[in-house]
PDB file of C-alpha atoms in Angstrom:
ATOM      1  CA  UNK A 161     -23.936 -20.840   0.864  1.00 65.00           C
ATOM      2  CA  UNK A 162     -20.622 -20.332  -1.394  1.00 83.00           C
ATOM      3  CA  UNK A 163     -18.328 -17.640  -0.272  1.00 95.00           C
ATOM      4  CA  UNK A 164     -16.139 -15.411  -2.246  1.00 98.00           C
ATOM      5  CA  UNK A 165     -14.167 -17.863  -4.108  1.00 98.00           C
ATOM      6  CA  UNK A 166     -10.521 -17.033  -5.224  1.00 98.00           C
ATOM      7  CA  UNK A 167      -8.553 -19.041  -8.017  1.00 97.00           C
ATOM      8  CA  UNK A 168      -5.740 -20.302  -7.684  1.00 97.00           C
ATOM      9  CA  UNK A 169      -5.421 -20.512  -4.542  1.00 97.00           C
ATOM     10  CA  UNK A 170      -1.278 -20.938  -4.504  1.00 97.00           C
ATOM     11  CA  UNK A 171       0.704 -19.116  -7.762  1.00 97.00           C
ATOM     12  CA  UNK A 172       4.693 -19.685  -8.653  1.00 98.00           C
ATOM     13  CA  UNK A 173       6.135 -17.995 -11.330  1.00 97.00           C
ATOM     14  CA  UNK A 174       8.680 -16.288 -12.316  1.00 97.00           C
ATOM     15  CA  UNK A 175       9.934 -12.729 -12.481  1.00 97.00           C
ATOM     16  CA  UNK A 176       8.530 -10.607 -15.397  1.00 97.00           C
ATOM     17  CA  UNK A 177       5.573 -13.238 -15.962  1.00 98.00           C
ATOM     18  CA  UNK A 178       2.123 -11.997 -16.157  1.00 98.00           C
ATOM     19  CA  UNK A 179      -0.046 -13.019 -13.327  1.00 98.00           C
ATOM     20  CA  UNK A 180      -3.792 -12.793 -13.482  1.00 98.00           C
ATOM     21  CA  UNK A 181      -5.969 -13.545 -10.159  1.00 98.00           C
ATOM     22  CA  UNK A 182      -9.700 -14.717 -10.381  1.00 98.00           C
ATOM     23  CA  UNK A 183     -12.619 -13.975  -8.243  1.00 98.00           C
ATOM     24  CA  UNK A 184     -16.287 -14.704  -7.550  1.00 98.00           C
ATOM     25  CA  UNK A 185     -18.428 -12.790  -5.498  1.00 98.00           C
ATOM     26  CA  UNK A 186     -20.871 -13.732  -3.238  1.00 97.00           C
ATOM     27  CA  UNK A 187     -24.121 -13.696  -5.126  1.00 96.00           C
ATOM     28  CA  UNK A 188     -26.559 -10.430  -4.659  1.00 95.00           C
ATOM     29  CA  UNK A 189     -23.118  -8.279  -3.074  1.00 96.00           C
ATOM     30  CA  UNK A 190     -22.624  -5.576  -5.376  1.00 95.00           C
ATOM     31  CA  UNK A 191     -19.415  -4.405  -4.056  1.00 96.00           C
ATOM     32  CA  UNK A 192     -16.572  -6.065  -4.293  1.00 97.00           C
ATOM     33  CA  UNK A 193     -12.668  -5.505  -3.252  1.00 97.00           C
ATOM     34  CA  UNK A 194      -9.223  -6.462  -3.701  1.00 98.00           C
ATOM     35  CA  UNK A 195      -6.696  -6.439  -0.716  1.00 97.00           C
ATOM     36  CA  UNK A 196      -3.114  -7.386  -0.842  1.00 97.00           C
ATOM     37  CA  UNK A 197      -1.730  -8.748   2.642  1.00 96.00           C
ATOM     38  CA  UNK A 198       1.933  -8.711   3.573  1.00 94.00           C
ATOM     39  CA  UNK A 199       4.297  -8.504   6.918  1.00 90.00           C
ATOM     40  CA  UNK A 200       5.651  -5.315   6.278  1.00 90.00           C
ATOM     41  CA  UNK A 201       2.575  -3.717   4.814  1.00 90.00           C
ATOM     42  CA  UNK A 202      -0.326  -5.797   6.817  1.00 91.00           C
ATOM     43  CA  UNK A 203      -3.420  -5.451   4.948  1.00 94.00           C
ATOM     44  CA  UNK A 204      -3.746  -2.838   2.000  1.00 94.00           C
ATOM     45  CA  UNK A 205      -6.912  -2.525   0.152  1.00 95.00           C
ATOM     46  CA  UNK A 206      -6.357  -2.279  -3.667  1.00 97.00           C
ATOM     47  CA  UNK A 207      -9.477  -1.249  -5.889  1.00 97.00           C
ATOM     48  CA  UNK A 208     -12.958  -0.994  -4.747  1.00 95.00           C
ATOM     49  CA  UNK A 209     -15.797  -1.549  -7.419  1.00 96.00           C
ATOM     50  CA  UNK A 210     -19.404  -1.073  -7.325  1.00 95.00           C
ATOM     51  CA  UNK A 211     -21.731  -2.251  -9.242  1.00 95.00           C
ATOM     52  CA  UNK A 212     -18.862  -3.026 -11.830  1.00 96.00           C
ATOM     53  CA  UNK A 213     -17.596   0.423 -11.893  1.00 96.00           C
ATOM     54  CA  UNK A 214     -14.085   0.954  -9.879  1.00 95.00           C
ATOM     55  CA  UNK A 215     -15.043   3.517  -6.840  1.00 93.00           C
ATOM     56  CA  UNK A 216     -11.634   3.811  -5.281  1.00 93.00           C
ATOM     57  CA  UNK A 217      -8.057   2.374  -7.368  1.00 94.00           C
ATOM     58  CA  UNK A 218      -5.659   4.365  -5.139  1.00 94.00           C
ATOM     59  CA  UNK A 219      -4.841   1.708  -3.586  1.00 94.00           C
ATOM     60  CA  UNK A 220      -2.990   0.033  -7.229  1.00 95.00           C
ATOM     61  CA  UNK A 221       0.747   0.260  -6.634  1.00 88.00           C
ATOM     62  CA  UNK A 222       1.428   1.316 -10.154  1.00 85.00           C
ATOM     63  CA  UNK A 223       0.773   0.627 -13.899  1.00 91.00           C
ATOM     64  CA  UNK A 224       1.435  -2.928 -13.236  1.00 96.00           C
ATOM     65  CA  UNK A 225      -1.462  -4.012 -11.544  1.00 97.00           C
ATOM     66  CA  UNK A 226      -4.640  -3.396 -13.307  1.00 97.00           C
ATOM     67  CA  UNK A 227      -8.403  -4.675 -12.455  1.00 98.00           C
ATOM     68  CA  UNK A 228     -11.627  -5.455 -13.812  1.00 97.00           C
ATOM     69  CA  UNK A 229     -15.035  -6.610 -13.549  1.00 97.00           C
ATOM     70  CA  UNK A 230     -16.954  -7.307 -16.444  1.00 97.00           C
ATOM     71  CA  UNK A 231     -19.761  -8.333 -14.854  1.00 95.00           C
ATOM     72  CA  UNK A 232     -21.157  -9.117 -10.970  1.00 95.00           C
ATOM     73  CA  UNK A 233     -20.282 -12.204 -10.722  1.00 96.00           C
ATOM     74  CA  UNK A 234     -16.628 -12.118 -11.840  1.00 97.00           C
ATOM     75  CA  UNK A 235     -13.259  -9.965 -11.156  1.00 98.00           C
ATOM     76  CA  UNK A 236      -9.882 -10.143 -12.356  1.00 98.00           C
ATOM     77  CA  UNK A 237      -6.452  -8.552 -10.934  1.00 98.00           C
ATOM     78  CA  UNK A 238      -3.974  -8.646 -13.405  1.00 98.00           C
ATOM     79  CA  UNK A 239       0.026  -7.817 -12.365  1.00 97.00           C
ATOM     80  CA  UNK A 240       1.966  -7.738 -15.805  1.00 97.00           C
ATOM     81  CA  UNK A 241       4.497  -7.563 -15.903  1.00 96.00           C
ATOM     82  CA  UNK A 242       5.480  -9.579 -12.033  1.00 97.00           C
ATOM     83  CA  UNK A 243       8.400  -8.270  -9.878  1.00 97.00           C
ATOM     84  CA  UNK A 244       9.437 -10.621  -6.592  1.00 97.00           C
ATOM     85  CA  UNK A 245       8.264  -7.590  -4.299  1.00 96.00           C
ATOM     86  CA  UNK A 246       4.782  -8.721  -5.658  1.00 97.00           C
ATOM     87  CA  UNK A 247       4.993 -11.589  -3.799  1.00 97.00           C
ATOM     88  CA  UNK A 248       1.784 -11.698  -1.484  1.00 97.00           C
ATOM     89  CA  UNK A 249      -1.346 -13.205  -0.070  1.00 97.00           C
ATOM     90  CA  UNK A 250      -4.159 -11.527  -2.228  1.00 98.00           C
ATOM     91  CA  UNK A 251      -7.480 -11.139  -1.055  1.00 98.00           C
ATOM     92  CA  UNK A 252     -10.908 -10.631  -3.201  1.00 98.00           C
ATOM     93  CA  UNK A 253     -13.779 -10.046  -0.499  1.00 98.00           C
ATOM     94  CA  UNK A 254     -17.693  -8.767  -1.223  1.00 97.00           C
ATOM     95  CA  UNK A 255     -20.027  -6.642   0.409  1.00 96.00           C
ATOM     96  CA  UNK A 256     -23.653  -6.157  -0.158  1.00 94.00           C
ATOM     97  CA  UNK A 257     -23.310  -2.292  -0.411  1.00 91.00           C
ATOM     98  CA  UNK A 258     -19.889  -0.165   0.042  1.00 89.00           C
ATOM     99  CA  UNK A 259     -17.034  -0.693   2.582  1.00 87.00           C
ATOM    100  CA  UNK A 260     -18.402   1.512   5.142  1.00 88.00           C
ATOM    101  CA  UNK A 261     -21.969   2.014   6.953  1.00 87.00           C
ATOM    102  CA  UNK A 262     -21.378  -0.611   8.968  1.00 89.00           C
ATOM    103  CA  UNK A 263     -21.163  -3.286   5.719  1.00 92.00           C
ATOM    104  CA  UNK A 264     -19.822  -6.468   6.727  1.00 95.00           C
ATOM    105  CA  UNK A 265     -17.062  -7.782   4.360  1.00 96.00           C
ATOM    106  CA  UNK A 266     -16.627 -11.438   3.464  1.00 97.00           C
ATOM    107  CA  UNK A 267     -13.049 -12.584   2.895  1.00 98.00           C
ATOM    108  CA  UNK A 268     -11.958 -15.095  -0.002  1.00 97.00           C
ATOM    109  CA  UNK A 269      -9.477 -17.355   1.076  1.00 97.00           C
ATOM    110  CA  UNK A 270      -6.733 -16.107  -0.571  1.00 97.00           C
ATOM    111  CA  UNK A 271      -4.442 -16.209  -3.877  1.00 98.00           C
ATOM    112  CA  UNK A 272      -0.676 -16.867  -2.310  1.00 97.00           C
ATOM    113  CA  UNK A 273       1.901 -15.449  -4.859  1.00 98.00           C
ATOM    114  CA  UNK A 274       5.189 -15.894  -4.626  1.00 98.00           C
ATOM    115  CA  UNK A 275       7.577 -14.237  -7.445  1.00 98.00           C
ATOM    116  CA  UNK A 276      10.874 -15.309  -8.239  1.00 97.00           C
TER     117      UNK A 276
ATOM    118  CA  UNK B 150     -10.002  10.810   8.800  1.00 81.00           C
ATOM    119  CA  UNK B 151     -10.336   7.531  11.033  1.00 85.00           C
ATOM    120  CA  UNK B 152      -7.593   5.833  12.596  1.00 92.00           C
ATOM    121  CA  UNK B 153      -7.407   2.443  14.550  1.00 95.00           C
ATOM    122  CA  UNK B 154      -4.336   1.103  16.827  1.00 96.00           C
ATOM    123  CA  UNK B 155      -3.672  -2.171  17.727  1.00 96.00           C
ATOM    124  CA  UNK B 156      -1.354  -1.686  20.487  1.00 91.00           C
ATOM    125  CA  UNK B 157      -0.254  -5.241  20.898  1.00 95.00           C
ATOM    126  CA  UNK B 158       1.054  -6.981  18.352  1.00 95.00           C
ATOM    127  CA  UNK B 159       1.249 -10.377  19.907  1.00 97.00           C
ATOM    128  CA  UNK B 160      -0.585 -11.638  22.769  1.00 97.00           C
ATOM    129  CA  UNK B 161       0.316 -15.168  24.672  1.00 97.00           C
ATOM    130  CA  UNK B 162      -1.983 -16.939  27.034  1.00 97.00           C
ATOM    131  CA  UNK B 163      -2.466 -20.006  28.340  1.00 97.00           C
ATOM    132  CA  UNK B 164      -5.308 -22.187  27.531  1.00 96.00           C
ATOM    133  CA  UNK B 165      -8.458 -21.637  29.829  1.00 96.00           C
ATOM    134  CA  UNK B 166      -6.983 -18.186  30.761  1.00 97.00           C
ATOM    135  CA  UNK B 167      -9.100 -15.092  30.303  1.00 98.00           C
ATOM    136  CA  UNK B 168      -7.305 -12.738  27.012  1.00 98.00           C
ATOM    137  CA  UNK B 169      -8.410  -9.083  26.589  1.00 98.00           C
ATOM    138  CA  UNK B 170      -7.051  -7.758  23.051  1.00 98.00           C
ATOM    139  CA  UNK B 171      -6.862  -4.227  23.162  1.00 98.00           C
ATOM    140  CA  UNK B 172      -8.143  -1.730  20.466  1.00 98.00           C
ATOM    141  CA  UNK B 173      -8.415   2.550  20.230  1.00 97.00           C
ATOM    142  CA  UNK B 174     -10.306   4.377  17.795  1.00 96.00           C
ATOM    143  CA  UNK B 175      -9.903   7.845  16.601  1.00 94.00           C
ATOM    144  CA  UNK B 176     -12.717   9.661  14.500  1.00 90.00           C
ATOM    145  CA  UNK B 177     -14.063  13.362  14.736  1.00 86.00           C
ATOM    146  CA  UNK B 178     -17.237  11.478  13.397  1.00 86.00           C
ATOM    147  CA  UNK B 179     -19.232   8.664  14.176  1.00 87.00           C
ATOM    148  CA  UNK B 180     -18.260   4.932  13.091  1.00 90.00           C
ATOM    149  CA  UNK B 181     -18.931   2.038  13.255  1.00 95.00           C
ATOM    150  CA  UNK B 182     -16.493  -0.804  14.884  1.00 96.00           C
ATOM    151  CA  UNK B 183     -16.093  -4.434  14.011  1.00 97.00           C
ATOM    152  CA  UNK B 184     -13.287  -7.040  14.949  1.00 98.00           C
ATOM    153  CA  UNK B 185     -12.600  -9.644  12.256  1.00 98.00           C
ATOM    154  CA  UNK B 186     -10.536 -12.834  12.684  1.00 98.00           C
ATOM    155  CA  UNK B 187      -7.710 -14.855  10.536  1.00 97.00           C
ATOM    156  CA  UNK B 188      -7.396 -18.255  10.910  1.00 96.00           C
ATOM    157  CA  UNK B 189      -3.735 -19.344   9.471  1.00 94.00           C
ATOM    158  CA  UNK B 190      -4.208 -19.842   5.807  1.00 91.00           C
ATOM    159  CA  UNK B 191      -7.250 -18.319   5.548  1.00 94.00           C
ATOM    160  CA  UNK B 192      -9.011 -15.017   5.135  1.00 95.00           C
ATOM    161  CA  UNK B 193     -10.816 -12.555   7.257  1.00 97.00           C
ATOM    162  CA  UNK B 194     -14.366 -13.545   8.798  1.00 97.00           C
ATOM    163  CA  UNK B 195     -16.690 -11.600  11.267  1.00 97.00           C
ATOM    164  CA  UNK B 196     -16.341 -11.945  14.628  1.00 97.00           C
ATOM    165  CA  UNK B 197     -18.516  -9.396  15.835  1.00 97.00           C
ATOM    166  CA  UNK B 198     -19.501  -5.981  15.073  1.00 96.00           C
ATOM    167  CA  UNK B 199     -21.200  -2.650  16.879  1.00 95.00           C
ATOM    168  CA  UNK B 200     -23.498  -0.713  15.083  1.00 93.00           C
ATOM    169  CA  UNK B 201     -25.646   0.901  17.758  1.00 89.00           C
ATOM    170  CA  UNK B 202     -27.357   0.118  21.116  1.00 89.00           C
ATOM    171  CA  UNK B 203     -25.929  -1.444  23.616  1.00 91.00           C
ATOM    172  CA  UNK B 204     -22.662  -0.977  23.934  1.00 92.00           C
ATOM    173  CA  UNK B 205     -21.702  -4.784  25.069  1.00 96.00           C
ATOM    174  CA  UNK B 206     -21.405  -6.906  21.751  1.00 97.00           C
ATOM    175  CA  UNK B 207     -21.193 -11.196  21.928  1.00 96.00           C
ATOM    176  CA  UNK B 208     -19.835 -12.293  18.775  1.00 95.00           C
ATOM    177  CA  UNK B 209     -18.634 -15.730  17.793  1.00 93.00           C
ATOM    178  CA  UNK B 210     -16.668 -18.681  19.782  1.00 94.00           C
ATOM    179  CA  UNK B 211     -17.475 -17.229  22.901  1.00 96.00           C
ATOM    180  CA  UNK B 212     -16.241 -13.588  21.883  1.00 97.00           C
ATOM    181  CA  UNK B 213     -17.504 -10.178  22.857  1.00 98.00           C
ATOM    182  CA  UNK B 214     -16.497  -6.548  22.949  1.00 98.00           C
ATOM    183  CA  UNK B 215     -17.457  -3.707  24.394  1.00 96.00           C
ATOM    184  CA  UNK B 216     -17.370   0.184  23.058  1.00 95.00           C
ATOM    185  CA  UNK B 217     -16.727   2.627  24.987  1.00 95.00           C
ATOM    186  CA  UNK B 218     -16.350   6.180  23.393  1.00 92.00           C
ATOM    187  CA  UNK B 219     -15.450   8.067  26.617  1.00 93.00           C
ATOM    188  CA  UNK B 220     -12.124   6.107  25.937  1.00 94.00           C
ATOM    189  CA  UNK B 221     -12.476   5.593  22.333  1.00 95.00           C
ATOM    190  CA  UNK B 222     -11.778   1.622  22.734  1.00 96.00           C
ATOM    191  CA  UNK B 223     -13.271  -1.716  21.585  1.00 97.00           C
ATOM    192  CA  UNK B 224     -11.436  -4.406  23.158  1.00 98.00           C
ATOM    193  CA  UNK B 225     -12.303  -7.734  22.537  1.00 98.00           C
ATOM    194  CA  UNK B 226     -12.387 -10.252  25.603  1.00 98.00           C
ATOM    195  CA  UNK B 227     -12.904 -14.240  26.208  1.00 98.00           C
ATOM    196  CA  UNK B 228     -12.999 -15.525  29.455  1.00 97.00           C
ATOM    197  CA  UNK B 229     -11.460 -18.717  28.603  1.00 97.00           C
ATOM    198  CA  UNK B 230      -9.262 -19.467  25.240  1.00 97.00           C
ATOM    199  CA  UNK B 231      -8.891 -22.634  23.659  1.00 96.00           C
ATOM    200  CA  UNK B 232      -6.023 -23.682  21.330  1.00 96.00           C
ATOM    201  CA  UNK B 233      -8.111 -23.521  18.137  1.00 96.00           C
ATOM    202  CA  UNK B 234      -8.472 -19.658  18.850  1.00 97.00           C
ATOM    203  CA  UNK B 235      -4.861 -19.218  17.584  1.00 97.00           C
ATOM    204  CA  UNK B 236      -5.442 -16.921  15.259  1.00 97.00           C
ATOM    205  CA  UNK B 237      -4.542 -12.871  13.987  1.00 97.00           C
ATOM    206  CA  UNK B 238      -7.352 -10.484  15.453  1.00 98.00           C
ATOM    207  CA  UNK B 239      -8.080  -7.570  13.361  1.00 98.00           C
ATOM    208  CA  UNK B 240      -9.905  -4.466  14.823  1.00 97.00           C
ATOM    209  CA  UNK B 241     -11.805  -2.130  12.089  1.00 96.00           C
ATOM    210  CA  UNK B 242     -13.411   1.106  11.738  1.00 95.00           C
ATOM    211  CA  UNK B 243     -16.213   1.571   9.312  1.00 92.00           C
ATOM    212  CA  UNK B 244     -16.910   5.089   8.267  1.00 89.00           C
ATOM    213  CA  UNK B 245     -20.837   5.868   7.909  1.00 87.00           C
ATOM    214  CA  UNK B 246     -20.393   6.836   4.266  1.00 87.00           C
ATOM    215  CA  UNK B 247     -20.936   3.620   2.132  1.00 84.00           C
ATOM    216  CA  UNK B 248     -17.900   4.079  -0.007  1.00 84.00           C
ATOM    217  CA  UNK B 249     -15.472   5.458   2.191  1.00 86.00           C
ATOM    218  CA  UNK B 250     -12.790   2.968   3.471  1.00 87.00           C
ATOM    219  CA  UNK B 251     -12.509   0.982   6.304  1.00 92.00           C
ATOM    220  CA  UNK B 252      -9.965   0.830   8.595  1.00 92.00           C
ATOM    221  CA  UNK B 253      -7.671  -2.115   9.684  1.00 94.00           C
ATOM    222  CA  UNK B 254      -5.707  -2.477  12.689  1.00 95.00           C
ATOM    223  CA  UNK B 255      -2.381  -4.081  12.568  1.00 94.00           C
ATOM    224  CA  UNK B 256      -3.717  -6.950  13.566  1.00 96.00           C
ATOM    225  CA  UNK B 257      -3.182  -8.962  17.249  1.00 97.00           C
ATOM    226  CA  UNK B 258      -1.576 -12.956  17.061  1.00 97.00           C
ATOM    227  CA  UNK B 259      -2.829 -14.693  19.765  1.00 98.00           C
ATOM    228  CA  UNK B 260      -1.264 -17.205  20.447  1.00 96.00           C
ATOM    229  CA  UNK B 261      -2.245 -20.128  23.142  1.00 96.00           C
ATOM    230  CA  UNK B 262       0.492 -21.916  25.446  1.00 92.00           C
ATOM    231  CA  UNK B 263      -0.595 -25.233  26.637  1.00 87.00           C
TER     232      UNK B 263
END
């Protein structure tokens, strides 16, 4: 079976760049999430959608960062325009129903961004 | 509102040793508990989870937990680690309402001496 699958996996670029982060759910999950993973910060969880439709965004640091899901079987995170304090592992991960009631959540492998 | 603490942040043992990774919980409601694990380079999987029932839960690679809500803890034991369990160990607690958020711990490196 495929897993969440994240593209690219590793991203360069530089400062004030636009950065845009791909995902694919696991087929059939209808919920699917965004985390952002640093030392300081550990694991932060981004945006939450549900069938398409964003659930919980309080998680976006600011204007920058924007997401969307067009349909179920694809998700973008967009960071526009990139600052070096970006620089993270980010994680798309799917669930077949919500983050809680006991769901289990299945990890990508990660997009590593570093900004210079 | 649900909390989880990861008291120790890194945990070294020697290979073939027992390792107990140590996890507390607070909720003024039910929830649900899981322990996920992070290979380097790679994301988050299951290790094991408890819903309901008993209370002692086997998981993956020789894993298990056990809840106990007198003490509000779900540590995670092995009774004998191997090298390729290097890895971050991250405790969780999952709300019973399908959209609220789940918890992460801080997350536990274990690492294994040889």
């Amino acid at each position: 079976d495929a897993g969440v699958i994240q593209s690219p996996r590793h991203e360069v670029t530089e400062m004030g760049q636009e950065v845009t982060l791909r995902c694919k759910p696991i087929s059939g999950h209808n919920s699917l999430f965004w985390y952002r993973q640093t030392m300081m910060r550990g694991l932060e969880l981004l945006i939450y959608f549900n069938n398409n439709v964003p659930i919980d965004d309080s998680g976006m640091p600011e204007d920058r960062f924007s997401a969307k899901m067009p349909n179920a079987s694809f998700s973008t995170l967009k960071i526009q325009p990139s600052e070096p304090r970006d620089s993270a592992v980010y994680f798309c991960a799917s669930s077949l129903t919500g983050q809680g009631a006991g769901n289990t959540i299945y990890f990508g492998e990660g997009s590593w961004l570093t900004v210079v | 509102a649900q909390s989880v603490t990861q008291l120790d942040s890194q945990v070294p043992v020697f290979e073939e040793a027992p390792v107990e990774l140590r996890c507390n919980y607070s909720s003024s409601v039910s929830v649900y508990l899981f322990w996920y694990v992070q290979y380097p380079n790679q994301g988050l999987q299951l290790l094991l989870k408890y819903l309901s029932g008993s209370t002692l839960v086997k998981g993956i690679n020789g894993f298990e937990a056990e809840f106990n809500k007198s003490q509000t803890s779900f540590h995670l034991r092995k009774p004998s680690v191997h090298i390729s369990d290097t890895a971050e160990y991250f405790c969780a607690v999952s709300p019973m309402n399908r959209d609220d958020k789940i918890i992460f711990g801080k997350g536990t490196r274990l690492h294994i001496l040889p």
